[in-house]
Short mmCIF file of C-alpha atoms and ligand atoms in Angstrom, two decimals:
data_model
loop_
_atom_site.label_atom_id
_atom_site.label_comp_id
_atom_site.label_asym_id
_atom_site.label_seq_id
_atom_site.Cartn_x
_atom_site.Cartn_y
_atom_site.Cartn_z
CA MET A 1 -44.74 -5.53 18.98
CA THR A 2 -45.72 -8.46 21.14
CA HIS A 3 -43.84 -11.73 21.60
CA PRO A 4 -45.17 -14.62 23.58
CA HIS A 5 -41.99 -14.56 25.81
CA LEU A 6 -41.87 -10.92 26.45
CA LEU A 7 -43.87 -8.80 28.86
CA VAL A 8 -43.85 -5.09 28.52
CA GLU A 9 -45.22 -2.78 31.26
CA THR A 10 -45.00 1.02 31.33
CA ASN A 11 -45.43 2.94 34.50
CA GLY A 12 -45.07 6.65 33.83
CA PRO A 13 -41.49 7.20 32.63
CA VAL A 14 -40.33 3.70 33.46
CA ARG A 15 -40.75 0.78 31.12
CA THR A 16 -40.11 -2.77 32.36
CA ILE A 17 -39.38 -5.47 29.85
CA THR A 18 -39.48 -9.07 31.24
CA LEU A 19 -38.25 -12.15 29.51
CA ASN A 20 -40.99 -14.55 30.32
CA ASN A 21 -40.21 -18.16 29.37
CA PRO A 22 -39.23 -19.54 32.83
CA ASP A 23 -39.67 -23.22 31.93
CA ARG A 24 -36.67 -22.86 29.52
CA ARG A 25 -34.85 -20.45 31.76
CA ASN A 26 -35.67 -17.51 29.49
CA ALA A 27 -33.74 -19.12 26.59
CA GLN A 28 -33.47 -16.73 23.66
CA THR A 29 -34.39 -17.16 19.94
CA PRO A 30 -34.14 -15.00 16.84
CA SER A 31 -37.85 -13.99 17.13
CA LEU A 32 -37.20 -12.71 20.64
CA TRP A 33 -34.16 -10.74 19.45
CA ALA A 34 -36.36 -9.16 16.65
CA ALA A 35 -38.92 -8.29 19.37
CA LEU A 36 -36.23 -6.74 21.67
CA ALA A 37 -34.87 -4.69 18.77
CA GLN A 38 -38.40 -3.34 18.08
CA GLU A 39 -38.80 -2.54 21.78
CA ALA A 40 -35.53 -0.60 21.93
CA GLN A 41 -36.57 1.29 18.74
CA ALA A 42 -40.00 2.05 20.33
CA VAL A 43 -38.53 3.81 23.41
CA GLY A 44 -39.30 7.52 22.97
CA ASP A 45 -38.34 10.55 25.02
CA ASP A 46 -41.23 9.98 27.34
CA ILE A 47 -39.47 6.87 28.75
CA ARG A 48 -36.56 7.77 31.06
CA VAL A 49 -35.59 4.30 32.34
CA VAL A 50 -36.04 0.78 30.91
CA VAL A 51 -35.51 -2.14 33.17
CA LEU A 52 -34.69 -5.55 31.52
CA ARG A 53 -35.34 -8.54 33.66
CA GLY A 54 -36.46 -12.16 33.61
CA THR A 55 -39.08 -14.36 35.34
CA GLY A 56 -38.36 -17.66 37.07
CA ALA A 57 -35.08 -19.01 38.17
CA SER A 58 -32.73 -17.21 35.68
CA PHE A 59 -32.37 -13.83 34.08
CA SER A 60 -31.51 -15.83 30.86
CA ALA A 61 -29.75 -19.05 30.12
CA GLY A 62 -28.74 -17.79 26.74
CA ILE A 63 -29.62 -18.96 23.25
CA ASP A 64 -32.19 -21.78 23.07
CA THR A 65 -29.78 -24.60 22.65
CA ALA A 66 -32.45 -26.47 20.69
CA MET A 67 -31.65 -24.13 17.80
CA PHE A 68 -28.52 -26.17 17.29
CA SER A 69 -30.44 -29.51 17.18
CA ALA A 70 -31.90 -31.18 14.21
CA GLU A 71 -35.45 -30.51 15.54
CA GLY A 72 -34.81 -26.81 16.20
CA VAL A 73 -37.21 -24.64 18.04
CA PRO A 74 -40.77 -24.55 16.49
CA GLY A 75 -41.31 -21.37 14.53
CA GLU A 76 -37.59 -20.32 14.61
CA GLU A 77 -34.93 -20.55 12.00
CA ARG A 78 -32.50 -23.46 12.64
CA MET A 79 -28.78 -22.86 12.89
CA ASP A 80 -27.97 -25.72 10.52
CA GLN A 81 -30.21 -24.01 7.90
CA VAL A 82 -28.65 -20.57 8.51
CA ALA A 83 -25.11 -22.08 8.20
CA ALA A 84 -26.06 -23.95 4.97
CA GLY A 85 -27.02 -20.58 3.36
CA GLY A 86 -23.28 -19.59 3.05
CA SER A 87 -21.09 -16.95 4.57
CA ASP A 88 -23.07 -13.95 3.42
CA ALA A 89 -26.32 -15.35 4.74
CA VAL A 90 -24.65 -16.18 8.13
CA GLN A 91 -23.38 -12.61 8.34
CA ARG A 92 -26.79 -11.14 7.52
CA ALA A 93 -28.46 -13.42 10.04
CA ILE A 94 -26.05 -12.50 12.81
CA ALA A 95 -26.36 -8.80 11.99
CA ALA A 96 -30.18 -9.09 12.48
CA TYR A 97 -29.74 -10.95 15.74
CA GLN A 98 -27.33 -8.30 17.07
CA GLU A 99 -29.99 -5.54 16.64
CA GLY A 100 -31.85 -7.02 19.71
CA PHE A 101 -28.67 -6.09 21.73
CA THR A 102 -26.95 -3.17 20.16
CA ARG A 103 -30.04 -0.92 19.75
CA TRP A 104 -30.27 -0.44 23.44
CA ALA A 105 -27.13 1.78 23.30
CA GLN A 106 -29.09 4.23 21.03
CA CYS A 107 -32.36 4.44 22.92
CA PRO A 108 -32.80 7.64 24.79
CA ALA A 109 -33.62 6.06 28.18
CA VAL A 110 -31.05 4.70 30.62
CA VAL A 111 -31.30 0.89 30.36
CA ILE A 112 -30.83 -1.19 33.51
CA ALA A 113 -30.44 -4.91 33.53
CA GLN A 114 -31.68 -6.58 36.76
CA VAL A 115 -29.90 -9.89 36.88
CA HIS A 116 -30.81 -12.83 39.12
CA GLY A 117 -29.98 -16.57 38.77
CA HIS A 118 -28.09 -17.11 35.52
CA ALA A 119 -26.98 -14.86 32.76
CA ILE A 120 -25.31 -17.17 30.34
CA GLY A 121 -24.10 -16.55 26.80
CA ALA A 122 -26.82 -14.47 25.16
CA GLY A 123 -28.22 -13.83 28.57
CA PHE A 124 -24.86 -12.36 29.63
CA GLN A 125 -24.71 -10.28 26.41
CA LEU A 126 -28.17 -8.88 27.00
CA ALA A 127 -27.05 -7.68 30.41
CA LEU A 128 -24.07 -6.20 28.71
CA ALA A 129 -26.35 -4.49 26.22
CA ALA A 130 -27.79 -2.37 29.04
CA ASP A 131 -26.21 0.86 30.39
CA LEU A 132 -26.19 -0.31 34.01
CA ARG A 133 -26.43 -3.70 35.77
CA VAL A 134 -27.87 -4.58 39.23
CA ALA A 135 -27.29 -8.15 40.20
CA ALA A 136 -28.35 -10.57 42.96
CA LEU A 137 -25.54 -11.72 45.24
CA ASP A 138 -26.24 -15.30 44.02
CA ALA A 139 -26.46 -14.39 40.32
CA TRP A 140 -23.86 -15.74 38.09
CA PHE A 141 -22.62 -14.67 34.66
CA ALA A 142 -20.89 -17.11 32.24
CA MET A 143 -19.93 -16.62 28.57
CA ARG A 144 -20.37 -20.15 27.44
CA GLU A 145 -20.02 -19.75 23.67
CA THR A 146 -16.53 -21.27 23.47
CA SER A 147 -17.88 -24.50 24.97
CA LEU A 148 -20.21 -24.64 21.91
CA GLY A 149 -17.21 -23.90 19.60
CA LEU A 150 -18.41 -20.39 19.04
CA VAL A 151 -17.50 -16.84 20.10
CA PRO A 152 -19.77 -14.28 21.78
CA ASP A 153 -21.25 -12.36 18.81
CA LEU A 154 -24.34 -10.51 20.11
CA GLY A 155 -22.67 -7.15 20.81
CA GLY A 156 -21.21 -8.28 24.15
CA THR A 157 -17.55 -8.32 23.48
CA GLY A 158 -17.04 -4.58 23.24
CA PRO A 159 -18.82 -3.70 26.51
CA LEU A 160 -17.21 -6.54 28.30
CA VAL A 161 -13.72 -5.43 27.42
CA HIS A 162 -14.50 -1.81 28.28
CA LEU A 163 -15.98 -2.87 31.67
CA VAL A 164 -13.53 -5.44 32.93
CA GLY A 165 -10.41 -5.01 30.64
CA TYR A 166 -9.04 -7.24 27.91
CA ALA A 167 -7.35 -9.87 30.17
CA ARG A 168 -10.31 -10.53 32.44
CA ALA A 169 -12.67 -10.58 29.36
CA LEU A 170 -10.41 -13.09 27.57
CA GLU A 171 -10.17 -15.32 30.65
CA MET A 172 -13.94 -15.22 31.20
CA CYS A 173 -14.77 -15.98 27.60
CA ALA A 174 -12.04 -18.61 26.98
CA THR A 175 -12.95 -20.55 30.16
CA GLY A 176 -16.69 -19.94 30.29
CA ARG A 177 -16.44 -19.98 34.04
CA PRO A 178 -19.13 -18.52 36.27
CA VAL A 179 -18.55 -15.05 37.62
CA THR A 180 -20.57 -14.53 40.82
CA GLY A 181 -22.40 -11.41 41.80
CA PRO A 182 -19.78 -10.24 44.28
CA GLU A 183 -16.95 -10.90 41.83
CA ALA A 184 -18.88 -9.07 39.09
CA HIS A 185 -19.33 -6.17 41.45
CA SER A 186 -15.69 -6.10 42.51
CA ILE A 187 -14.43 -5.97 38.77
CA GLY A 188 -16.90 -3.31 37.75
CA LEU A 189 -19.18 -5.63 35.66
CA VAL A 190 -22.18 -4.71 37.71
CA ASN A 191 -22.93 -1.36 39.35
CA SER A 192 -24.41 -2.83 42.54
CA ILE A 193 -25.36 -6.13 44.14
CA ALA A 194 -28.14 -7.01 46.61
CA PRO A 195 -29.58 -10.12 48.17
CA ALA A 196 -31.92 -11.71 45.76
CA ALA A 197 -34.93 -10.89 47.97
CA ASP A 198 -33.98 -7.22 47.79
CA LEU A 199 -32.93 -7.03 44.19
CA ALA A 200 -36.20 -5.30 42.87
CA GLU A 201 -35.93 -2.75 45.70
CA ALA A 202 -32.30 -2.11 44.76
CA THR A 203 -33.23 -1.52 41.11
CA GLU A 204 -36.14 0.78 42.24
CA SER A 205 -33.74 2.85 44.29
CA LEU A 206 -31.48 3.29 41.25
CA VAL A 207 -34.51 4.17 39.00
CA ASP A 208 -35.67 6.67 41.52
CA ALA A 209 -32.25 8.35 41.70
CA ILE A 210 -32.13 8.65 37.97
CA LEU A 211 -35.77 10.01 37.85
CA PHE A 212 -34.70 12.64 40.42
CA THR A 213 -32.35 14.31 37.95
CA SER A 214 -33.10 16.46 34.88
CA PRO A 215 -34.64 14.36 32.01
CA GLU A 216 -32.86 16.67 29.40
CA ALA A 217 -29.54 16.33 31.05
CA VAL A 218 -29.61 12.57 31.34
CA ARG A 219 -30.86 12.17 27.79
CA ALA A 220 -27.82 14.30 26.62
CA LEU A 221 -25.53 12.48 29.08
CA LYS A 222 -25.98 8.90 27.63
CA PRO A 223 -24.69 9.55 24.12
CA LEU A 224 -22.08 11.88 25.46
CA LEU A 225 -20.45 9.22 27.75
CA ARG A 226 -20.86 6.43 25.09
CA ALA A 227 -18.99 8.72 22.64
CA ALA A 228 -16.12 9.08 25.12
CA ILE A 229 -15.26 5.42 24.38
CA ASP A 230 -14.17 6.19 20.87
CA ASN A 231 -13.48 9.97 20.80
CA ASP A 232 -10.00 11.48 21.16
CA PRO A 233 -9.72 14.19 23.86
CA ALA A 234 -10.41 17.00 21.39
CA GLY A 235 -13.48 15.21 19.87
CA GLN A 236 -14.84 14.51 23.36
CA ALA A 237 -14.38 18.14 24.43
CA ALA A 238 -16.24 19.14 21.29
CA ALA A 239 -19.06 16.67 22.16
CA GLU A 240 -19.25 18.10 25.64
CA ARG A 241 -19.63 21.58 24.25
CA ALA A 242 -22.35 20.44 21.77
CA ALA A 243 -24.23 18.64 24.49
CA GLN A 244 -24.02 21.51 26.98
CA THR A 245 -24.87 24.43 24.70
CA PRO A 246 -28.64 23.80 24.45
CA LEU A 247 -28.87 22.83 28.10
CA LEU A 248 -27.07 25.94 29.25
CA MET A 249 -29.12 28.18 26.96
CA GLY A 250 -32.31 26.60 28.12
CA ARG A 251 -31.31 26.97 31.83
CA MET A 252 -30.25 30.63 31.32
CA ALA A 253 -33.09 31.69 29.18
CA PRO A 254 -35.04 34.62 30.59
CA PRO A 255 -38.49 33.76 31.87
CA VAL A 256 -41.30 34.59 29.40
N1 CAA B 301 -32.00 -23.53 25.96
C1 CAA B 301 -33.09 -24.19 26.06
N2 CAA B 301 -33.57 -24.79 27.21
C2 CAA B 301 -32.84 -24.49 28.32
C3 CAA B 301 -31.67 -23.68 28.31
C4 CAA B 301 -31.30 -23.09 27.07
N3 CAA B 301 -30.28 -22.33 26.97
N4 CAA B 301 -31.25 -23.60 29.51
C5 CAA B 301 -32.10 -24.26 30.36
N5 CAA B 301 -33.07 -24.78 29.58
C6 CAA B 301 -34.12 -25.65 30.03
C7 CAA B 301 -33.62 -27.15 30.38
O1 CAA B 301 -33.59 -27.85 29.22
C8 CAA B 301 -34.78 -27.56 31.39
O2 CAA B 301 -35.85 -27.98 30.61
P1 CAA B 301 -36.74 -29.32 31.13
O3 CAA B 301 -37.31 -28.83 32.37
O4 CAA B 301 -37.69 -29.42 29.99
O5 CAA B 301 -35.71 -30.44 31.18
C9 CAA B 301 -35.10 -26.29 32.10
O6 CAA B 301 -34.68 -25.16 31.24
C10 CAA B 301 -34.46 -26.16 33.38
O7 CAA B 301 -33.07 -26.41 33.19
P2 CAA B 301 -32.14 -27.19 34.26
O8 CAA B 301 -32.96 -28.37 34.75
O9 CAA B 301 -30.88 -27.41 33.64
O10 CAA B 301 -32.08 -26.05 35.38
P3 CAA B 301 -30.89 -25.77 36.41
O11 CAA B 301 -31.45 -24.76 37.34
O12 CAA B 301 -30.39 -27.11 37.00
O13 CAA B 301 -29.68 -25.22 35.45
C11 CAA B 301 -28.78 -23.77 33.91
C12 CAA B 301 -29.90 -23.91 34.90
C13 CAA B 301 -27.40 -23.61 34.67
C14 CAA B 301 -29.04 -22.40 33.21
C15 CAA B 301 -28.60 -24.92 32.92
O14 CAA B 301 -29.97 -25.11 32.41
C16 CAA B 301 -27.72 -24.62 31.74
O15 CAA B 301 -26.52 -24.80 31.77
N6 CAA B 301 -28.28 -24.30 30.55
C17 CAA B 301 -27.61 -24.17 29.31
C18 CAA B 301 -26.98 -22.83 29.24
C19 CAA B 301 -26.17 -22.67 27.92
O16 CAA B 301 -25.31 -23.35 27.59
N7 CAA B 301 -26.67 -21.64 27.12
C20 CAA B 301 -26.05 -21.28 25.84
C21 CAA B 301 -24.89 -20.36 26.04
S1 CAA B 301 -24.15 -19.74 24.50
C22 CAA B 301 -25.11 -18.50 23.91
O17 CAA B 301 -26.07 -18.23 24.56
C23 CAA B 301 -24.73 -17.65 22.76
C24 CAA B 301 -24.63 -18.25 21.47
O18 CAA B 301 -24.92 -17.56 20.53
C25 CAA B 301 -24.20 -19.56 21.21
#
């Protein structure tokens, strides 16, 4: 799958997916979300880490706001037309958009969002779709949907609440205020922060640390830890046993 605003590079077990529409601050559209969903689906066991990042001044300034205008974005569906289709059509459209975000949770690789500049609205939600986040000190995150009379609906509300708690999530979304890199780090929204000039290096260090460990173990770990969010203790203990059994048997198998 190719998209004019997406660069995909694979270097051994690491795939880097770059939003590449810097003139519009990597604003997002339905065709980009479809391309992101296909990229997430295309990640196989040979890829161990995916890095999501953006070119130019921003990681992503969110949905292309021209989608709400009468002119729309050339080649993209317009929001007024989607809304005119009625409730079922709106629900179907949003479900398709969400795939570009939620599918990253199912892909076998560890997904890292490397965030610099702005991560606004859909940009913030794309960062939340990743497993891990590395941010520049001067990056800022803002959930601006409420200022457009909307709610975040691209898969971001669940991860946000899990990461920072209900009260902080509500405050962030209700006010739309910017959350800076250091604050994001202090509340657990991002895993690490680095000066903008060192951001790529900080991501590389994290990638290297993941690559150093067992591919099979990390592949089993991601769904195991994600399941812990919903499982009760007994269910999670069973999930641990199920994940560990083939790993332990493989490790203890006599050499042939
Ligand atoms: N959509 C389309 N174009 C955008 C854009 C967006 N979201 N954000 C920035 N751009 C464009 C600007 O129109 C401008 O284009 P021109 O050069 O042709 O005028 C260019 O990118 C540079 O923007 P600025 O001059 O504003 O750059 P800045 O560095 O001063 O500010 C910014 C950057 C803070 C990101 C600011 O552009 C901004 O606030 N953008 C809008 C952010 C926004 O409200 N996004 C929607 C959030 S809601 C959402 O995403 C989810 C949803 O479903 C509703």
